[in-house]
XYZ file of N, CA and C in Angstrom:
399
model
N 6.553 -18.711 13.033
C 5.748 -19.010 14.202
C 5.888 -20.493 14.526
N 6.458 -20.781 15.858
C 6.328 -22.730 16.179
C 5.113 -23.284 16.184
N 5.418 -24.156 16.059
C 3.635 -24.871 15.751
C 2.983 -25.125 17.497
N 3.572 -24.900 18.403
C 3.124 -25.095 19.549
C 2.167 -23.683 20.167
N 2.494 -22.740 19.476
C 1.607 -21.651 19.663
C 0.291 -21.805 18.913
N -1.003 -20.851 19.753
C -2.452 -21.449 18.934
C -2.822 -19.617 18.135
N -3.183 -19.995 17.113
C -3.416 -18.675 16.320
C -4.679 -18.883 16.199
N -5.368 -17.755 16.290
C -7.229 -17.596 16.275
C -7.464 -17.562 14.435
N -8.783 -17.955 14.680
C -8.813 -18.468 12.801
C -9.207 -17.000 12.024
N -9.602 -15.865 13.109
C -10.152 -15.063 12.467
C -8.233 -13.750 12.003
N -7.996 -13.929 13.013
C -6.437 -13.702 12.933
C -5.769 -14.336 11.588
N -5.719 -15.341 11.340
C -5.173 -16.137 10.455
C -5.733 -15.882 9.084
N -6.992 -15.624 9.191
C -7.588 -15.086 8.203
C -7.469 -13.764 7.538
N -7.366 -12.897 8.594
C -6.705 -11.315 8.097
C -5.298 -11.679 7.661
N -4.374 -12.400 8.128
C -2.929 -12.717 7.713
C -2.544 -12.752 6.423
N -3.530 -13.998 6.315
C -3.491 -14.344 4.633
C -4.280 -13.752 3.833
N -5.017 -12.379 4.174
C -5.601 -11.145 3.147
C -6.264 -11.748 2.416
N -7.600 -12.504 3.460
C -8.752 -12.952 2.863
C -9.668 -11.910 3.032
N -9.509 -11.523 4.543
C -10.167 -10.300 4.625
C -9.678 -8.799 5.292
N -10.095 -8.070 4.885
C -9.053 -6.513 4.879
C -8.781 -6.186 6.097
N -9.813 -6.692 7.131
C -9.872 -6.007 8.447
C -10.003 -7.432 9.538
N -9.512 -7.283 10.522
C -9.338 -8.467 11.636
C -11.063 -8.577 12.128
N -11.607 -7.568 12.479
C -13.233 -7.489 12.905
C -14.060 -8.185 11.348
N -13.603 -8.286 9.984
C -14.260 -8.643 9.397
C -14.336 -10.004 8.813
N -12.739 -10.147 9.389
C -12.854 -11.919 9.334
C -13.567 -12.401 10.850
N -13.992 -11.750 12.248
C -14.042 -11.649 13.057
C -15.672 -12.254 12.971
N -16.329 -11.002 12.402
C -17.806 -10.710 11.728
C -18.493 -11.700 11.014
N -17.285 -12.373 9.963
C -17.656 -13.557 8.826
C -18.189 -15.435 10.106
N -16.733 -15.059 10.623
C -17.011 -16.174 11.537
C -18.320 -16.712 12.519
N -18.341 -14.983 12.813
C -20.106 -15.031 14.048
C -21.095 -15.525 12.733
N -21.028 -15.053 12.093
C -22.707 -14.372 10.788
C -22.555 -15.728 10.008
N -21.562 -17.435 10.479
C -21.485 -18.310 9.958
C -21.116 -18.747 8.026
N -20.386 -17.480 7.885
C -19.403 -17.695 6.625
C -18.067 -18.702 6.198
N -17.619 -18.725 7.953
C -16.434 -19.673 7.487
C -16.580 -21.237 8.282
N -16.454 -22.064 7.602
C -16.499 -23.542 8.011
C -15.063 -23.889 8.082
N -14.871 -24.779 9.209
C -13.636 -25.367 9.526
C -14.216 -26.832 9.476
N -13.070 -27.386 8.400
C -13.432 -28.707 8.230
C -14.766 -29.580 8.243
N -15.657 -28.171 7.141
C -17.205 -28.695 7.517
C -18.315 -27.879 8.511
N -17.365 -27.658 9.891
C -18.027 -27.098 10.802
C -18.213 -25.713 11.074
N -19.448 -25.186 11.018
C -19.328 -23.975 11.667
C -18.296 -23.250 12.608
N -17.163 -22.213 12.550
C -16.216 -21.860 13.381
C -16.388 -20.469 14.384
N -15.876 -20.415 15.365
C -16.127 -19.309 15.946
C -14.613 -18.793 15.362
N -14.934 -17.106 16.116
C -13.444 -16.175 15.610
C -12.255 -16.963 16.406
N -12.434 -17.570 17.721
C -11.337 -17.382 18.754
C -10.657 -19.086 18.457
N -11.305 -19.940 17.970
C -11.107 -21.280 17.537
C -9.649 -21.176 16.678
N -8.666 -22.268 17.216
C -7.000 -22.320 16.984
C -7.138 -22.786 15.963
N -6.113 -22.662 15.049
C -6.077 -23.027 13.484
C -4.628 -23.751 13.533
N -5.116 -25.211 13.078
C -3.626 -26.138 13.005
C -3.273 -26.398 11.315
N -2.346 -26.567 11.364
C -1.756 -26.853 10.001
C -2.726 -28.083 9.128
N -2.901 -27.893 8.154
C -4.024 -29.068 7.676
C -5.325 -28.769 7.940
N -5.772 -27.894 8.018
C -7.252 -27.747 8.329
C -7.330 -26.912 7.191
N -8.957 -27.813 6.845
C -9.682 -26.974 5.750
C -10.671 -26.170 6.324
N -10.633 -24.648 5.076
C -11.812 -23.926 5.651
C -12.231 -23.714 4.060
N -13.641 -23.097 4.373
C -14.568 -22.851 3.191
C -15.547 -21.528 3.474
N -14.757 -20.570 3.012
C -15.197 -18.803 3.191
C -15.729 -18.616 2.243
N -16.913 -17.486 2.735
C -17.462 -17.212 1.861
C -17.575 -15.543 2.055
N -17.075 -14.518 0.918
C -16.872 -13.614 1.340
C -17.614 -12.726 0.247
N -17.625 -11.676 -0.228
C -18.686 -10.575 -0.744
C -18.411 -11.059 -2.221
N -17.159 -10.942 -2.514
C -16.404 -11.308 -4.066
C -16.389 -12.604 -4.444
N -16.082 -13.369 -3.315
C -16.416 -15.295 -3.845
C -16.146 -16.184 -2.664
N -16.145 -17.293 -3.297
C -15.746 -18.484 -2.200
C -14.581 -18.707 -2.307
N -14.204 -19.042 -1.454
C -12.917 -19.918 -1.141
C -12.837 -20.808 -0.571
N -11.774 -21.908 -1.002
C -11.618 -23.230 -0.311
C -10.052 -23.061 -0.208
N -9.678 -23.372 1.397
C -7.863 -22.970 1.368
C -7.624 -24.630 2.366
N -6.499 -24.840 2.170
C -6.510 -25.525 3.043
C -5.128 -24.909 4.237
N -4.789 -24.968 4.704
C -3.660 -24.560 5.719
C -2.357 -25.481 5.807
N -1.452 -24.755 5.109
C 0.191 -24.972 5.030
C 1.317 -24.498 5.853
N 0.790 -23.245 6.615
C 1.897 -22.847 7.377
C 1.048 -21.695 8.602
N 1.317 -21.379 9.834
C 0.307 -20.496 10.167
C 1.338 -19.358 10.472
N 0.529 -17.933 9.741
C 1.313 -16.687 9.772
C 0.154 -15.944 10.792
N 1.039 -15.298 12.035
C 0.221 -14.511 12.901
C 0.172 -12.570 12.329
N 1.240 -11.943 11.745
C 1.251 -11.034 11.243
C 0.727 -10.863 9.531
N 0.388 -9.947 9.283
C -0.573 -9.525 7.879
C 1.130 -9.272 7.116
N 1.229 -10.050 6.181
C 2.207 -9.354 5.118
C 2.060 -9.132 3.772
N 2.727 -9.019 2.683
C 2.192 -8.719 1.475
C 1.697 -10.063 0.641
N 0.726 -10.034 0.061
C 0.464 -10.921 -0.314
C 0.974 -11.634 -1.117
N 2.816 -11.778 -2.153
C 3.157 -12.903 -2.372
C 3.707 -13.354 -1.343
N 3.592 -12.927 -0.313
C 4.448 -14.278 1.142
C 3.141 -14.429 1.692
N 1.787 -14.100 1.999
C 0.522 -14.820 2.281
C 0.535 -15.731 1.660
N 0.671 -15.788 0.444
C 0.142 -16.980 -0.655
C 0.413 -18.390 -0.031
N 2.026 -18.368 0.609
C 2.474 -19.334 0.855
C 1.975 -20.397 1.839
N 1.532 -19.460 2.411
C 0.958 -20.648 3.648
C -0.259 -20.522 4.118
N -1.065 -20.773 2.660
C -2.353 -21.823 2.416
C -2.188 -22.422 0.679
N -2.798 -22.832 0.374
C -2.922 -24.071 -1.079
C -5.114 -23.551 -1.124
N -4.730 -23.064 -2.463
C -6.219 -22.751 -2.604
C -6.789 -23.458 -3.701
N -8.136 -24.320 -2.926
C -8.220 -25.206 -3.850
C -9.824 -25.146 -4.412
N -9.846 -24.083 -4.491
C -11.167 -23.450 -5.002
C -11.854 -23.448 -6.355
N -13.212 -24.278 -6.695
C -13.116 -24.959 -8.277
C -13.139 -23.791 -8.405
N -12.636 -23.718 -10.105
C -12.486 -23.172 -11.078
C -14.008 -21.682 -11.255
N -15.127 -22.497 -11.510
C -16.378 -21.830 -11.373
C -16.806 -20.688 -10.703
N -15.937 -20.869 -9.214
C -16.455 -20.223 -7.776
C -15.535 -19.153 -8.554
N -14.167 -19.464 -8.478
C -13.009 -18.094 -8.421
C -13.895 -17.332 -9.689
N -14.204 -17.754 -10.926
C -15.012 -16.763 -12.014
C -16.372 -16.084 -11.709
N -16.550 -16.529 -10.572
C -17.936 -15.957 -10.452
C -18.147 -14.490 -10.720
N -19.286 -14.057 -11.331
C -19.567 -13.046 -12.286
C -20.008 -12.192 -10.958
N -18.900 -10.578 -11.050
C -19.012 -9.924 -10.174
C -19.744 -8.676 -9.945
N -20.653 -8.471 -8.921
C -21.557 -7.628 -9.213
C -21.326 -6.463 -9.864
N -22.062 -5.768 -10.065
C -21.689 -4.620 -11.363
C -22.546 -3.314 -10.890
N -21.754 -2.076 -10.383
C -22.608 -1.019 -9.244
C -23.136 -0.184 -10.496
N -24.346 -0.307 -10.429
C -25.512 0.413 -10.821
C -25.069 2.055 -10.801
N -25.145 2.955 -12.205
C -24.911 4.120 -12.034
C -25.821 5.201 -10.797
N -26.735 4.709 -10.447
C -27.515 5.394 -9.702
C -26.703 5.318 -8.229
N -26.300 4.074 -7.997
C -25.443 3.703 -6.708
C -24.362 4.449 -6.283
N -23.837 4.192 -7.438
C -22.457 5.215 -7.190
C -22.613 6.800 -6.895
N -23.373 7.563 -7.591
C -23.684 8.583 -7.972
C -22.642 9.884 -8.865
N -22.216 8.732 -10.256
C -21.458 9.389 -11.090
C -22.646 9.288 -12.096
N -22.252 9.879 -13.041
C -23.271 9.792 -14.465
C -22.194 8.963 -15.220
N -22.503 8.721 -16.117
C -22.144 8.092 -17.368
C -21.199 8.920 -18.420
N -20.453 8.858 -18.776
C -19.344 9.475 -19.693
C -20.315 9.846 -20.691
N -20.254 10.957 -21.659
C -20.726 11.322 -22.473
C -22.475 11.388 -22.735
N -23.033 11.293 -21.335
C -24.577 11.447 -21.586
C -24.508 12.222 -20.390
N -25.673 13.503 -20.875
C -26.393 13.920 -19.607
C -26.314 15.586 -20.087
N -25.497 16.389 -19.181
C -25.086 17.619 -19.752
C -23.867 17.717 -19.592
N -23.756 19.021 -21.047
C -22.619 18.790 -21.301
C -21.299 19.504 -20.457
N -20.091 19.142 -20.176
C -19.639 19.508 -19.729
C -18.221 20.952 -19.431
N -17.857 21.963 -19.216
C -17.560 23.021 -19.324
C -16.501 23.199 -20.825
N -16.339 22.429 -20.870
C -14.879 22.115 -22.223
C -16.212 22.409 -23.146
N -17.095 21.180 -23.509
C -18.154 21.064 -24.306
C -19.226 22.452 -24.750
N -19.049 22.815 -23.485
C -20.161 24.487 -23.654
C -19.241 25.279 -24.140
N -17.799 25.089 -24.097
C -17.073 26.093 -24.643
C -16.823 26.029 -26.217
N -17.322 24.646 -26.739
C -16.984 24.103 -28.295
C -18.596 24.839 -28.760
N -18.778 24.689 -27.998
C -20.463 24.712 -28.770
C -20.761 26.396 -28.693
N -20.036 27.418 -27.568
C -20.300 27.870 -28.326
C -19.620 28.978 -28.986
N -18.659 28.355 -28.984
C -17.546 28.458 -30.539
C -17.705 28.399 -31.587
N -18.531 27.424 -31.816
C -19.161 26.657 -33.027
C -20.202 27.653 -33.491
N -21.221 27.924 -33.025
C -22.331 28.870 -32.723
C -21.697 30.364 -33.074
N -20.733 31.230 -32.341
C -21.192 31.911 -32.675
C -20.100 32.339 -34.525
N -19.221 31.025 -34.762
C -18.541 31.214 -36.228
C -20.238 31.359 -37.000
N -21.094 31.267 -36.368
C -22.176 31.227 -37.893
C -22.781 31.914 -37.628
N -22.804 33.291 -37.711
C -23.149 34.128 -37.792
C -23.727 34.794 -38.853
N -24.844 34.398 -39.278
C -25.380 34.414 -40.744
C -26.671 35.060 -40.701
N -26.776 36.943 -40.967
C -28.578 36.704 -40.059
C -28.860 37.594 -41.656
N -29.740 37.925 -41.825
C -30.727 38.167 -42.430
C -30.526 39.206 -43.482
């Protein structure tokens, strides 16, 4: 892409597979998640080479700064390239939420009832003892 063309930041942002969907880097921008150089950014605001942003997204923060601007989404070792992520150490580890078995609505491996394999051991087991009176 020449540098004389203007790429929207929320665009630029789906590119480099910060976020999955163009409306949700779109979304981040309105709901004041991403800062450009400090400042609050809208979605439609041009993104020049050298500009820092500071996202903040469900999984963590990020601090990128801008190395090259890509208008199409590609795989992410050629995203990588053109931004420099300079995100402390702390933020990228941040301890990630953890979905509550009730949330999901699986049970738990080996608690609860048992399952069709299990009713078939048991009662296998059951009726070898056959021991009456």
């Amino acid at each position: 892409m020449s540098t004389t063309e203007k790429l929207r930041v929320d665009k630029y942002l789906w590119s480099i597979r910060i976020f999955k969907t163009r409306s949700q880097a779109a979304d981040a921008c309105d709901g004041g998640k991403v800062k450009q150089n400090g400042n609050n950014v809208k979605a439609a605001k041009p993104v020049a080479i050298g500009d820092n942003f500071e996202i903040k997204t469900e999984g963590r923060k990020w601090m990128i700064q801008v190395t090259g601007l890509l208008a199409n989404r590609v795989a992410y070792s050629e995203a990588i390239k053109y931004y420099v992520d300079n995100t402390p150490e702390e933020d990228k580890t941040a301890p990630k939420a953890m979905a509550a078995v009730f949330h999901t609505g699986k049970r738990q491996s080996k608690i609860g009832r048992p399952t069709k394999k299990d009713r078939r051991n048991i009662e296998g087991f059951m009726e070898g003892d056959t021991s009456e009176d």
